[in-house]
Amino acid sequence: MDFPRKVAVAALSASALALTAACGSGATGSGGDVTIGLAVSTLNNPYFVELKQGAEEAAAELGVKLTVVDAQNDATNQVNQVQTFATQGLKAIIINPVDSKQATPAAKAAENAGIPLVAVDRSVDEGKVVSEVASDNVQGGSLAAIELGRATSGEVVHLQGIPGASASRDRGRGFEQGLNSGGIKVVASQPADFDRAKGLDVMTNLLQANASIKGVFADNDEMALGAIKALGDKAGTQVQVVGFDGTPDGLKAVEDGTMTATIAQQPKVLGRKAVEQAVKAAKGEAVQQVVDVEVKVVTKKNLAEFKK
């Protein structure tokens, strides 16, 4: 399986491991004073709300305290939040980077404080992490191209996520790899930052220059839903749309027929597994360096398997 993610796994010093083991020994039961920080890229997106919920459920079951901060898609703000975490005596930190490259100072702050760092959903380009919990976004991008190629042929556009996010890069890379599976050709690619409103605006502009497009791939469901609004009656009829994430709104669009398919991730599972690894790291136990969570294509045919 192709893994383009750069996972820099820290070999923590013996002293640091001893410290985290001592501090994290109460990570089960009542949890004692064990607190883990979760720095989320944004909570203005139902996908990351679900990731947070999964993390909170795992923390409650494991008896640890989880402190959650929202970077509101501001990479500088997120670095500041993690730097603050590093001064608060937390036993582990989980980061869902706004920007994988710009998360490096955050990783350095955790390293300098001797606090194990877990990356979830997106990688940290340069920095020490003890575990990376993520979907195989390259595979997901390839599956999206294959599904779009099955649904239509001709010119398509690609709505990209935040340019610096590993998920954007990996989904785009996978999409390019899967293009040879059908008769579709990308005529325009433009970021819409994983945002529904921006997806609407970008799609509206792209339609003016590409009126004959037959398909859209969006790096997440939010942008896909914005594109669907811009397309109006064309969505699902003249223009096929494929999203990514499998959010409740995305699944509803698949049910309605305005979205051809979405590549479903499991955000609650991602959040849960990130906390599980963070607690192990806090206790000085062995962690799984790479945790992959499966992605699946959702269409009307198998929609019932994913509806909650």
GROMACS .gro file of C-alpha atoms in nm:
model
  308
    1MET     CA    1   0.000   0.000   0.000
    2ASP     CA    2   0.128   0.344  -0.090
    3PHE     CA    3   0.200   0.567   0.211
    4PRO     CA    4   0.335   0.912   0.112
    5ARG     CA    5   0.297   1.045   0.461
    6LYS     CA    6   0.620   1.144   0.632
    7VAL     CA    7   0.598   0.992   0.976
    8ALA     CA    8   0.889   1.101   1.194
    9VAL     CA    9   0.858   0.871   1.494
   10ALA     CA   10   1.039   1.001   1.798
   11ALA     CA   11   1.263   0.774   1.996
   12LEU     CA   12   1.198   0.947   2.325
   13SER     CA   13   1.483   0.948   2.574
   14ALA     CA   14   1.474   0.708   2.866
   15SER     CA   15   1.429   0.995   3.106
   16ALA     CA   16   1.135   1.134   2.912
   17LEU     CA   17   0.971   0.793   2.897
   18ALA     CA   18   1.020   0.749   3.269
   19LEU     CA   19   0.863   1.087   3.332
   20THR     CA   20   0.559   1.021   3.114
   21ALA     CA   21   0.518   0.674   3.260
   22ALA     CA   22   0.520   0.813   3.612
   23CYS     CA   23   0.283   1.096   3.527
   24GLY     CA   24   0.050   0.877   3.322
   25SER     CA   25   0.022   0.582   3.556
   26GLY     CA   26  -0.334   0.679   3.643
   27ALA     CA   27  -0.459   0.681   3.284
   28THR     CA   28  -0.724   0.422   3.357
   29GLY     CA   29  -0.998   0.421   3.615
   30SER     CA   30  -1.043   0.768   3.761
   31GLY     CA   31  -0.757   0.900   3.547
   32GLY     CA   32  -0.598   1.089   3.833
   33ASP     CA   33  -0.430   1.402   3.702
   34VAL     CA   34  -0.381   1.272   3.347
   35THR     CA   35  -0.475   1.541   3.096
   36ILE     CA   36  -0.436   1.512   2.720
   37GLY     CA   37  -0.464   1.806   2.481
   38LEU     CA   38  -0.636   1.788   2.144
   39ALA     CA   39  -0.563   2.069   1.898
   40VAL     CA   40  -0.824   2.050   1.620
   41SER     CA   41  -0.785   2.237   1.292
   42THR     CA   42  -1.146   2.357   1.296
   43LEU     CA   43  -1.477   2.273   1.459
   44ASN     CA   44  -1.665   2.460   1.188
   45ASN     CA   45  -1.685   2.133   0.997
   46PRO     CA   46  -1.905   1.837   1.095
   47TYR     CA   47  -1.625   1.594   1.015
   48PHE     CA   48  -1.399   1.735   1.286
   49VAL     CA   49  -1.690   1.764   1.526
   50GLU     CA   50  -1.729   1.387   1.490
   51LEU     CA   51  -1.353   1.337   1.536
   52LYS     CA   52  -1.375   1.539   1.860
   53GLN     CA   53  -1.672   1.332   1.977
   54GLY     CA   54  -1.482   1.009   1.920
   55ALA     CA   55  -1.186   1.146   2.113
   56GLU     CA   56  -1.409   1.258   2.401
   57GLU     CA   57  -1.580   0.918   2.420
   58ALA     CA   58  -1.244   0.739   2.436
   59ALA     CA   59  -1.112   0.978   2.700
   60ALA     CA   60  -1.420   0.920   2.917
   61GLU     CA   61  -1.385   0.543   2.887
   62LEU     CA   62  -1.014   0.555   2.969
   63GLY     CA   63  -1.067   0.790   3.262
   64VAL     CA   64  -0.849   1.076   3.140
   65LYS     CA   65  -0.923   1.443   3.097
   66LEU     CA   66  -0.929   1.578   2.742
   67THR     CA   67  -0.879   1.947   2.674
   68VAL     CA   68  -0.986   2.051   2.324
   69VAL     CA   69  -0.888   2.372   2.143
   70ASP     CA   70  -1.008   2.492   1.804
   71ALA     CA   71  -0.754   2.662   1.574
   72GLN     CA   72  -1.031   2.790   1.344
   73ASN     CA   73  -0.813   2.692   1.045
   74ASP     CA   74  -0.538   2.934   1.152
   75ALA     CA   75  -0.200   2.757   1.152
   76THR     CA   76  -0.031   3.027   1.362
   77ASN     CA   77  -0.309   3.012   1.618
   78GLN     CA   78  -0.269   2.635   1.637
   79VAL     CA   79   0.104   2.660   1.702
   80ASN     CA   80   0.033   2.903   1.986
   81GLN     CA   81  -0.228   2.666   2.129
   82VAL     CA   82   0.013   2.370   2.129
   83GLN     CA   83   0.289   2.585   2.277
   84THR     CA   84   0.047   2.672   2.558
   85PHE     CA   85  -0.033   2.303   2.604
   86ALA     CA   86   0.339   2.239   2.641
   87THR     CA   87   0.355   2.469   2.945
   88GLN     CA   88   0.053   2.317   3.120
   89GLY     CA   89   0.190   1.983   3.231
   90LEU     CA   90  -0.012   1.774   2.988
   91LYS     CA   91   0.090   1.411   2.958
   92ALA     CA   92   0.032   1.389   2.580
   93ILE     CA   93  -0.083   1.612   2.294
   94ILE     CA   94  -0.285   1.522   1.986
   95ILE     CA   95  -0.265   1.753   1.687
   96ASN     CA   96  -0.487   1.764   1.381
   97PRO     CA   97  -0.274   2.010   1.181
   98VAL     CA   98  -0.424   2.303   0.994
   99ASP     CA   99  -0.113   2.298   0.777
  100SER     CA  100   0.122   2.001   0.789
  101LYS     CA  101   0.434   2.205   0.718
  102GLN     CA  102   0.348   2.495   0.947
  103ALA     CA  103   0.284   2.250   1.233
  104THR     CA  104   0.659   2.198   1.275
  105PRO     CA  105   0.701   2.458   1.556
  106ALA     CA  106   0.414   2.296   1.742
  107ALA     CA  107   0.586   1.957   1.720
  108LYS     CA  108   0.909   2.116   1.840
  109ALA     CA  109   0.735   2.271   2.140
  110ALA     CA  110   0.598   1.932   2.244
  111GLU     CA  111   0.938   1.769   2.192
  112ASN     CA  112   1.118   2.033   2.397
  113ALA     CA  113   0.871   1.982   2.680
  114GLY     CA  114   0.915   1.604   2.670
  115ILE     CA  115   0.548   1.554   2.582
  116PRO     CA  116   0.461   1.279   2.333
  117LEU     CA  117   0.277   1.407   2.025
  118VAL     CA  118   0.019   1.214   1.823
  119ALA     CA  119  -0.091   1.335   1.478
  120VAL     CA  120  -0.447   1.259   1.373
  121ASP     CA  121  -0.608   1.277   1.026
  122ARG     CA  122  -0.318   1.483   0.889
  123SER     CA  123   0.056   1.442   0.923
  124VAL     CA  124   0.325   1.675   1.054
  125ASP     CA  125   0.579   1.725   0.775
  126GLU     CA  126   0.880   1.786   0.996
  127GLY     CA  127   0.863   1.703   1.362
  128LYS     CA  128   0.868   1.414   1.603
  129VAL     CA  129   0.546   1.226   1.658
  130VAL     CA  130   0.506   0.898   1.842
  131SER     CA  131   0.204   0.789   1.639
  132GLU     CA  132   0.013   0.898   1.330
  133VAL     CA  133  -0.353   0.802   1.308
  134ALA     CA  134  -0.501   0.868   0.965
  135SER     CA  135  -0.695   0.739   0.669
  136ASP     CA  136  -0.513   0.635   0.354
  137ASN     CA  137  -0.591   0.954   0.164
  138VAL     CA  138  -0.396   0.851  -0.145
  139GLN     CA  139  -0.609   0.540  -0.178
  140GLY     CA  140  -0.921   0.749  -0.117
  141GLY     CA  141  -0.827   0.992  -0.391
  142SER     CA  142  -0.772   0.706  -0.634
  143LEU     CA  143  -1.108   0.556  -0.546
  144ALA     CA  144  -1.271   0.895  -0.608
  145ALA     CA  145  -1.120   0.916  -0.956
  146ILE     CA  146  -1.230   0.563  -1.037
  147GLU     CA  147  -1.585   0.631  -0.919
  148LEU     CA  148  -1.608   0.961  -1.107
  149GLY     CA  149  -1.476   0.788  -1.419
  150ARG     CA  150  -1.748   0.528  -1.389
  151ALA     CA  151  -2.018   0.793  -1.355
  152THR     CA  152  -1.917   1.021  -1.642
  153SER     CA  153  -1.660   1.103  -1.909
  154GLY     CA  154  -1.516   1.427  -2.034
  155GLU     CA  155  -1.386   1.737  -1.858
  156VAL     CA  156  -1.390   1.759  -1.478
  157VAL     CA  157  -1.271   2.003  -1.214
  158HIS     CA  158  -1.096   1.938  -0.885
  159LEU     CA  159  -1.177   2.144  -0.575
  160GLN     CA  160  -0.875   2.121  -0.350
  161GLY     CA  161  -0.855   2.158   0.027
  162ILE     CA  162  -0.611   2.373   0.225
  163PRO     CA  163  -0.293   2.363   0.013
  164GLY     CA  164  -0.057   2.294   0.305
  165ALA     CA  165  -0.262   2.011   0.456
  166SER     CA  166  -0.131   1.660   0.397
  167ALA     CA  167  -0.487   1.539   0.331
  168SER     CA  168  -0.514   1.780   0.038
  169ARG     CA  169  -0.183   1.674  -0.110
  170ASP     CA  170  -0.248   1.304  -0.066
  171ARG     CA  171  -0.606   1.307  -0.198
  172GLY     CA  172  -0.490   1.508  -0.499
  173ARG     CA  173  -0.205   1.270  -0.562
  174GLY     CA  174  -0.436   0.970  -0.541
  175PHE     CA  175  -0.688   1.137  -0.768
  176GLU     CA  176  -0.420   1.191  -1.031
  177GLN     CA  177  -0.314   0.826  -1.002
  178GLY     CA  178  -0.670   0.708  -1.057
  179LEU     CA  179  -0.743   0.924  -1.361
  180ASN     CA  180  -0.619   0.663  -1.607
  181SER     CA  181  -0.904   0.434  -1.503
  182GLY     CA  182  -1.166   0.622  -1.706
  183GLY     CA  183  -1.233   0.884  -1.968
  184ILE     CA  184  -1.216   1.195  -1.751
  185LYS     CA  185  -0.973   1.483  -1.781
  186VAL     CA  186  -0.905   1.755  -1.525
  187VAL     CA  187  -0.936   2.098  -1.686
  188ALA     CA  188  -0.919   2.310  -1.370
  189SER     CA  189  -0.801   2.269  -1.010
  190GLN     CA  190  -0.843   2.532  -0.742
  191PRO     CA  191  -0.833   2.539  -0.360
  192ALA     CA  192  -1.152   2.605  -0.166
  193ASP     CA  193  -0.995   2.532   0.173
  194PHE     CA  194  -1.230   2.249   0.277
  195ASP     CA  195  -1.505   2.513   0.322
  196ARG     CA  196  -1.861   2.491   0.190
  197ALA     CA  197  -1.906   2.862   0.124
  198LYS     CA  198  -1.571   2.880  -0.055
  199GLY     CA  199  -1.666   2.569  -0.252
  200LEU     CA  200  -1.975   2.752  -0.373
  201ASP     CA  201  -1.777   3.061  -0.472
  202VAL     CA  202  -1.494   2.872  -0.643
  203MET     CA  203  -1.734   2.644  -0.829
  204THR     CA  204  -1.940   2.942  -0.946
  205ASN     CA  205  -1.626   3.102  -1.090
  206LEU     CA  206  -1.502   2.779  -1.249
  207LEU     CA  207  -1.835   2.726  -1.421
  208GLN     CA  208  -1.802   3.058  -1.601
  209ALA     CA  209  -1.484   2.939  -1.771
  210ASN     CA  210  -1.574   2.568  -1.793
  211ALA     CA  211  -1.943   2.554  -1.879
  212SER     CA  212  -1.916   2.209  -2.039
  213ILE     CA  213  -1.771   2.021  -1.743
  214LYS     CA  214  -1.914   1.678  -1.669
  215GLY     CA  215  -1.776   1.610  -1.324
  216VAL     CA  216  -1.638   1.749  -0.999
  217PHE     CA  217  -1.411   1.593  -0.740
  218ALA     CA  218  -1.392   1.781  -0.411
  219ASP     CA  219  -1.135   1.697  -0.144
  220ASN     CA  220  -1.412   1.695   0.117
  221ASP     CA  221  -1.790   1.683   0.138
  222GLU     CA  222  -1.821   2.044   0.250
  223MET     CA  223  -1.669   2.174  -0.074
  224ALA     CA  224  -1.870   1.920  -0.271
  225LEU     CA  225  -2.190   2.051  -0.114
  226GLY     CA  226  -2.089   2.406  -0.206
  227ALA     CA  227  -2.027   2.289  -0.563
  228ILE     CA  228  -2.368   2.120  -0.572
  229LYS     CA  229  -2.533   2.447  -0.472
  230ALA     CA  230  -2.345   2.628  -0.749
  231LEU     CA  231  -2.447   2.362  -1.003
  232GLY     CA  232  -2.815   2.374  -0.913
  233ASP     CA  233  -3.025   2.135  -1.123
  234LYS     CA  234  -2.714   2.013  -1.306
  235ALA     CA  235  -2.581   1.836  -0.995
  236GLY     CA  236  -2.630   1.463  -1.029
  237THR     CA  237  -2.777   1.493  -1.378
  238GLN     CA  238  -2.551   1.679  -1.621
  239VAL     CA  239  -2.259   1.702  -1.375
  240GLN     CA  240  -2.152   1.421  -1.144
  241VAL     CA  241  -2.000   1.517  -0.807
  242VAL     CA  242  -1.778   1.303  -0.585
  243GLY     CA  243  -1.691   1.417  -0.233
  244PHE     CA  244  -1.474   1.286   0.048
  245ASP     CA  245  -1.539   1.220   0.420
  246GLY     CA  246  -1.883   1.061   0.436
  247THR     CA  247  -2.034   1.329   0.660
  248PRO     CA  248  -2.407   1.317   0.740
  249ASP     CA  249  -2.476   1.599   0.492
  250GLY     CA  250  -2.264   1.425   0.231
  251LEU     CA  251  -2.454   1.099   0.278
  252LYS     CA  252  -2.783   1.288   0.249
  253ALA     CA  253  -2.665   1.434  -0.083
  254VAL     CA  254  -2.582   1.082  -0.205
  255GLU     CA  255  -2.930   0.972  -0.101
  256ASP     CA  256  -3.084   1.268  -0.282
  257GLY     CA  257  -2.884   1.195  -0.597
  258THR     CA  258  -2.704   1.530  -0.613
  259MET     CA  259  -2.376   1.366  -0.510
  260THR     CA  260  -2.273   1.057  -0.702
  261ALA     CA  261  -2.047   0.922  -0.430
  262THR     CA  262  -1.837   1.014  -0.130
  263ILE     CA  263  -1.526   0.848   0.006
  264ALA     CA  264  -1.620   0.769   0.364
  265GLN     CA  265  -1.373   0.812   0.643
  266GLN     CA  266  -1.445   0.724   1.004
  267PRO     CA  267  -1.375   1.042   1.202
  268LYS     CA  268  -1.501   0.905   1.533
  269VAL     CA  269  -1.270   0.608   1.496
  270LEU     CA  270  -0.980   0.840   1.414
  271GLY     CA  271  -1.046   1.046   1.728
  272ARG     CA  272  -1.085   0.737   1.942
  273LYS     CA  273  -0.767   0.570   1.820
  274ALA     CA  274  -0.567   0.893   1.858
  275VAL     CA  275  -0.666   0.912   2.225
  276GLU     CA  276  -0.586   0.546   2.276
  277GLN     CA  277  -0.235   0.597   2.140
  278ALA     CA  278  -0.190   0.920   2.336
  279VAL     CA  279  -0.282   0.746   2.662
  280LYS     CA  280  -0.036   0.467   2.591
  281ALA     CA  281   0.235   0.724   2.521
  282ALA     CA  282   0.148   0.911   2.841
  283LYS     CA  283   0.195   0.589   3.036
  284GLY     CA  284   0.527   0.513   2.870
  285GLU     CA  285   0.384   0.210   2.692
  286ALA     CA  286   0.461   0.103   2.337
  287VAL     CA  287   0.249   0.281   2.077
  288GLN     CA  288   0.158   0.191   1.720
  289GLN     CA  289   0.362   0.418   1.498
  290VAL     CA  290   0.112   0.426   1.210
  291VAL     CA  291  -0.259   0.355   1.259
  292ASP     CA  292  -0.457   0.330   0.936
  293VAL     CA  293  -0.834   0.367   0.934
  294GLU     CA  294  -1.010   0.223   0.631
  295VAL     CA  295  -1.184   0.438   0.369
  296LYS     CA  296  -1.477   0.316   0.158
  297VAL     CA  297  -1.671   0.435  -0.146
  298VAL     CA  298  -2.034   0.521  -0.064
  299THR     CA  299  -2.296   0.525  -0.339
  300LYS     CA  300  -2.671   0.479  -0.337
  301LYS     CA  301  -2.614   0.103  -0.365
  302ASN     CA  302  -2.444   0.068  -0.026
  303LEU     CA  303  -2.567   0.386   0.145
  304ALA     CA  304  -2.763   0.191   0.408
  305GLU     CA  305  -2.437   0.056   0.552
  306PHE     CA  306  -2.321   0.407   0.644
  307LYS     CA  307  -2.637   0.589   0.753
  308LYS     CA  308  -2.658   0.637   1.128
   0.00000   0.00000   0.00000
